[in-house]
Amino acid sequence: MKKKVFAIIVSLAIVLGAGFAVYASVNKDSGSSSGRVENPTKTVDDRKVKEKQAKKNKAVAQKKKAVVKKSKKNNDKKIKVKTKNQKKSKSTTVTKKSNQAVARNSSAKRPFRKGATHKVRKNALKKSQKRTNHNLKGTTTVKRKGHSKSSTSNKAKRHSQANHKASTTKPKQVKNGVKISIYGPVKEGNKAFVYKDNVAVHSGETVITVLKRDLDRRKMSLSYSGSGDSIYVKGINNLFEYDRGSQSGWLYKVNGTFPGRSCGSYKVKNGDVIEWLYTENLGNDRGTKVKG
C-alpha cells in the first residue's frame, strides 16, 4: 500500500514538473515576442531623428550658401567700384599729362634762343623801339634770370575776353584818367583781354606805370625787363613773345599813334587812350613795321 501511494506522489511530481516546464517555456516565448514588437517603434523614432538632423543640416547648408552668395555679390560690387575708380584715376592722369604736355609745349615756344640770327633780330627790335613809330614790347627771349623784372602774379587768371576788336580809327579821348585796352592775336579774333579800362593817372606817370596799375587791379600777369627808357614788355596775361612765332610780340599805341619809344619813357596825361596790340609778324598785321 505504501508503495502505491509513493508511486502516485512521484507521478504527480513528474506531471507538475512537466507542466511547470511547459509554462516557463510559454512565458519565455511571450517575453521574446514582446521584445520584437518594440523594435519597430525604436526604428521609427530613429528615422524621425535622422530626418530632423537632415533638415537641420540642409538649413545650415542653405544659410552658408546664402552667405557665400552675398559675399560674392559684395566682392563683385567692390571690384566694379574699384574698376570705376581706376578708370577715373586713369582719365585724371591722362588729363593731367595732357595739360603738362600743353604747358611744356607752351614753354617750348619761349626758349632762351642762341645764335647770330636771334641776336640780330633782338637788336633790331630793341632799336626799333626808339626810332620807329611803334613799340614792340616782348620780342626778346623769355629769360627768367638776371636783371629781368616782373610784376607777374603767379595766380593770375585769364579774364573773359569780350568780343571787342581793336579800332583802326583814332579813338576819342577821355577827360579824366586814361583808357586802356589790350588785344590778342589778330588770327585768333583780335579779342580784347581788357577793353577801355578807366585808370587814374598822376603827373609824370608813364605808359608802363598805368598798365601795371590796371593789371594789378585785375590780377592779370605782366612781364617786362629793363628800366626807364629801356623798358619793354615781354608778356601780358600769359601771352608772351614768340608764342605765335618768331616775329610775334607786343606793340602799343597812344591816341591811335605808335609813339616810337619805350613805354617806360612815354609820359601819359588825362584823356589819353592807350591800346596794347599783339602782333604776329613784326607789326604788319597792325598796320606798321618794325625796322632793323
C-alpha positions in Angstrom: 0.0 0.0 0.0 2.7 2.4 0.9 4.4 1.7 -2.4 1.3 2.6 -4.3 1.0 5.9 -2.5 4.6 6.7 -3.1 4.3 5.9 -6.8 1.3 8.2 -7.1 3.1 11.0 -5.4 6.1 10.6 -7.7 3.8 10.6 -10.7 2.1 13.8 -9.6 5.5 15.4 -9.0 6.6 14.4 -12.5 3.4 15.8 -14.0 3.7 19.0 -12.1 7.3 19.4 -13.1 6.5 18.9 -16.7 3.6 21.4 -16.5 5.9 24.0 -14.9 8.5 23.5 -17.6 5.8 24.0 -20.3 4.6 27.1 -18.6 8.1 28.6 -18.3 8.7 27.9 -21.9 5.5 29.6 -22.9 6.3 32.7 -20.8 9.8 32.9 -22.3 8.4 32.9 -25.9 5.8 35.5 -24.9 8.6 37.8 -23.5 10.7 37.3 -26.6 7.7 38.1 -28.8 7.1 41.3 -26.8 10.7 42.4 -27.3 10.4 42.0 -31.0 7.3 44.2 -31.1 9.2 47.2 -29.5 11.9 47.3 -32.3 9.6 49.0 -35.0 8.9 51.9 -32.6 12.5 52.4 -31.9 13.2 52.3 -35.7 10.5 55.0 -36.4 12.0 57.2 -33.7 15.5 56.9 -35.1 14.2 57.7 -38.6 12.5 60.9 -37.3 15.7 61.9 -35.5 17.7 61.4 -38.7 15.1 63.3 -40.8 15.2 66.2 -38.3 19.0 66.2 -38.4 19.0 66.1 -42.2 16.6 69.1 -42.3 18.8 70.9 -39.9 21.9 70.2 -42.0 20.1 71.3 -45.1 19.1 74.6 -43.5 22.7 75.2 -42.3 23.9 74.4 -45.9 21.4 76.8 -47.4 22.4 79.5 -44.9 26.1 79.0 -45.8 25.2 79.1 -49.5 23.3 82.4 -49.0 26.3 83.9 -47.0 28.7 82.9 -49.8 26.4 84.3 -52.5 26.1 87.6 -50.6 29.8 87.7 -50.1 30.4 87.1 -53.8 27.9 89.9 -54.6 29.7 92.3 -52.3 33.1 91.4 -53.8 31.7 91.9 -57.3 30.4 95.3 -56.3 33.7 96.2 -54.7 35.5 95.1 -57.9 33.2 97.3 -60.0 33.7 100.3 -57.8 37.5 99.7 -57.8 37.5 99.4 -61.6 35.4 102.6 -61.9 37.8 104.4 -59.6 40.8 103.1 -61.6 39.3 104.3 -64.9 38.5 107.7 -63.3 42.1 107.9 -61.9 43.5 106.9 -65.3 41.4 109.5 -67.0 42.5 112.1 -64.5 46.1 111.1 -65.0 45.8 111.3 -68.8 44.2 114.8 -68.5 47.0 115.9 -66.1 49.6 114.6 -68.5 47.9 116.3 -71.4 47.8 119.6 -69.5 51.5 119.1 -68.7 52.3 118.4 -72.3 50.4 121.6 -73.3 52.3 123.5 -70.7 55.6 122.1 -71.9 54.8 123.0 -75.5 53.8 126.5 -74.4 57.1 126.8 -72.6 59.0 125.4 -75.5 57.8 128.4 -77.6 59.7 130.8 -75.4 63.2 129.2 -75.0 66.4 131.2 -74.5 67.4 131.2 -78.1 71.0 131.3 -79.1 72.8 132.1 -82.4 73.6 135.1 -84.5 70.1 135.1 -86.2 68.3 135.6 -82.9 70.8 138.2 -81.7 70.4 140.3 -84.9 66.6 140.1 -84.6 66.7 141.0 -80.9 68.9 144.0 -81.5 66.7 145.2 -84.4 63.6 145.0 -82.2 65.3 146.9 -79.4 66.5 149.7 -81.9 63.0 149.9 -83.4 61.5 150.8 -80.0 63.5 154.1 -80.1 63.3 155.2 -83.7 60.2 153.9 -85.4 56.5 154.9 -84.9 55.7 151.8 -82.8 57.0 150.0 -79.7 57.4 146.2 -79.9 57.3 145.0 -76.4 58.1 141.4 -75.7 60.2 140.5 -78.8 63.2 139.3 -76.6 63.5 135.8 -75.3 61.7 134.9 -72.1 64.6 134.8 -69.8 63.6 134.4 -66.2 67.0 135.1 -64.7 69.3 138.2 -64.4 68.0 141.7 -64.4 64.5 140.8 -65.7 61.8 142.4 -63.7 58.2 141.2 -63.5 55.0 142.1 -61.7 53.6 138.8 -62.8 51.1 137.3 -60.4 51.6 133.5 -60.2 48.0 133.1 -59.6 46.9 135.3 -62.5 43.6 134.3 -64.0 42.5 134.8 -67.6 39.5 137.2 -67.7 36.7 136.5 -70.1 37.5 138.0 -73.5 34.9 140.5 -74.7 34.0 140.4 -78.3 35.7 143.8 -78.9 38.2 144.4 -81.7 41.0 146.9 -81.9 39.9 150.1 -83.6 41.6 151.2 -86.8 40.5 154.8 -86.4 41.7 157.4 -84.0 40.0 156.9 -80.6 38.0 159.5 -78.8 40.0 160.9 -75.8 38.6 160.8 -72.3 38.6 163.7 -69.8 39.6 162.0 -66.6 42.4 159.4 -66.4 43.4 157.2 -69.3 41.6 154.4 -71.1 43.5 151.1 -71.6 42.6 148.3 -73.9 44.6 145.1 -74.6 44.0 142.9 -77.7 45.2 139.4 -78.5 46.4 138.0 -81.8 44.5 139.1 -85.0 44.3 135.5 -86.3 42.5 134.5 -83.1 39.8 137.1 -83.5 41.7 140.1 -82.1 39.7 139.7 -78.9 40.1 142.1 -76.0 41.7 140.9 -72.8 40.9 144.4 -71.4 38.5 146.8 -73.0 38.6 150.5 -72.2 39.5 150.3 -68.5 39.5 153.7 -66.9 42.7 154.2 -65.0 43.6 157.2 -62.9 46.9 159.0 -63.9 49.2 161.2 -61.9 51.6 163.8 -63.1 54.8 162.3 -64.6 53.5 158.7 -64.9 54.3 156.7 -68.0 52.5 154.1 -70.1 54.1 151.2 -68.2 53.0 152.7 -64.9 49.3 152.9 -65.7 49.5 149.5 -67.4 50.9 147.9 -64.2 48.3 149.6 -62.1 45.4 148.3 -64.2 46.7 144.7 -64.5 47.5 144.6 -60.8 43.9 145.6 -60.1 42.6 142.9 -62.5 45.2 140.3 -61.1 46.4 139.7 -64.6 50.0 138.9 -65.3 52.6 141.4 -66.7 56.2 140.6 -67.6 58.8 143.1 -68.7 62.5 143.8 -68.5 64.8 146.8 -68.4 64.1 150.2 -66.6 63.3 153.7 -67.6 63.9 154.3 -71.4 64.9 150.7 -71.9 61.7 149.0 -70.6 59.9 146.7 -72.9 57.0 144.4 -72.3 57.6 140.6 -72.8 54.2 139.2 -71.8 50.7 140.2 -70.9 48.0 137.9 -69.5 50.3 134.9 -70.0 50.7 135.7 -73.7 54.4 136.1 -74.4 56.8 137.0 -77.2 57.3 134.1 -79.7 54.1 132.4 -78.5 52.8 132.9 -82.1 56.0 132.6 -84.0 59.5 134.2 -84.2 58.1 137.6 -85.2 55.4 137.9 -82.5 55.3 140.3 -79.6 53.6 143.4 -78.1 53.1 146.9 -79.6 51.3 149.9 -78.1 49.5 152.9 -79.4 48.6 156.2 -77.7 45.6 158.1 -79.2 45.8 156.0 -82.3 49.5 156.5 -83.0 52.6 154.3 -82.3 54.9 156.6 -80.2 58.1 155.1 -81.4 59.8 154.9 -78.0 59.9 152.8 -74.8 56.7 152.6 -72.8 58.9 153.4 -69.8 59.7 156.9 -71.2 56.4 157.9 -72.7 54.5 160.1 -70.2 50.7 160.0 -70.2 48.1 162.6 -69.3 44.4 162.7 -68.6 42.4 161.9 -71.7 45.0 159.5 -73.4 43.7 156.3 -74.9 46.2 153.5 -74.8 46.0 150.3 -76.8 48.3 147.3 -76.4 48.3 145.1 -79.5 49.8 141.6 -80.0 51.5 141.2 -83.4 52.4 138.0 -85.1 54.6 139.4 -87.9 56.6 142.4 -86.6 53.6 144.8 -86.8 52.5 144.1 -90.4 49.1 142.8 -89.1 48.8 146.1 -87.1 49.5 148.5 -89.9 53.1 149.2 -89.0 56.5 147.7 -89.5 59.5 147.0 -87.2 62.7 148.1 -88.9 66.2 146.8 -88.2 
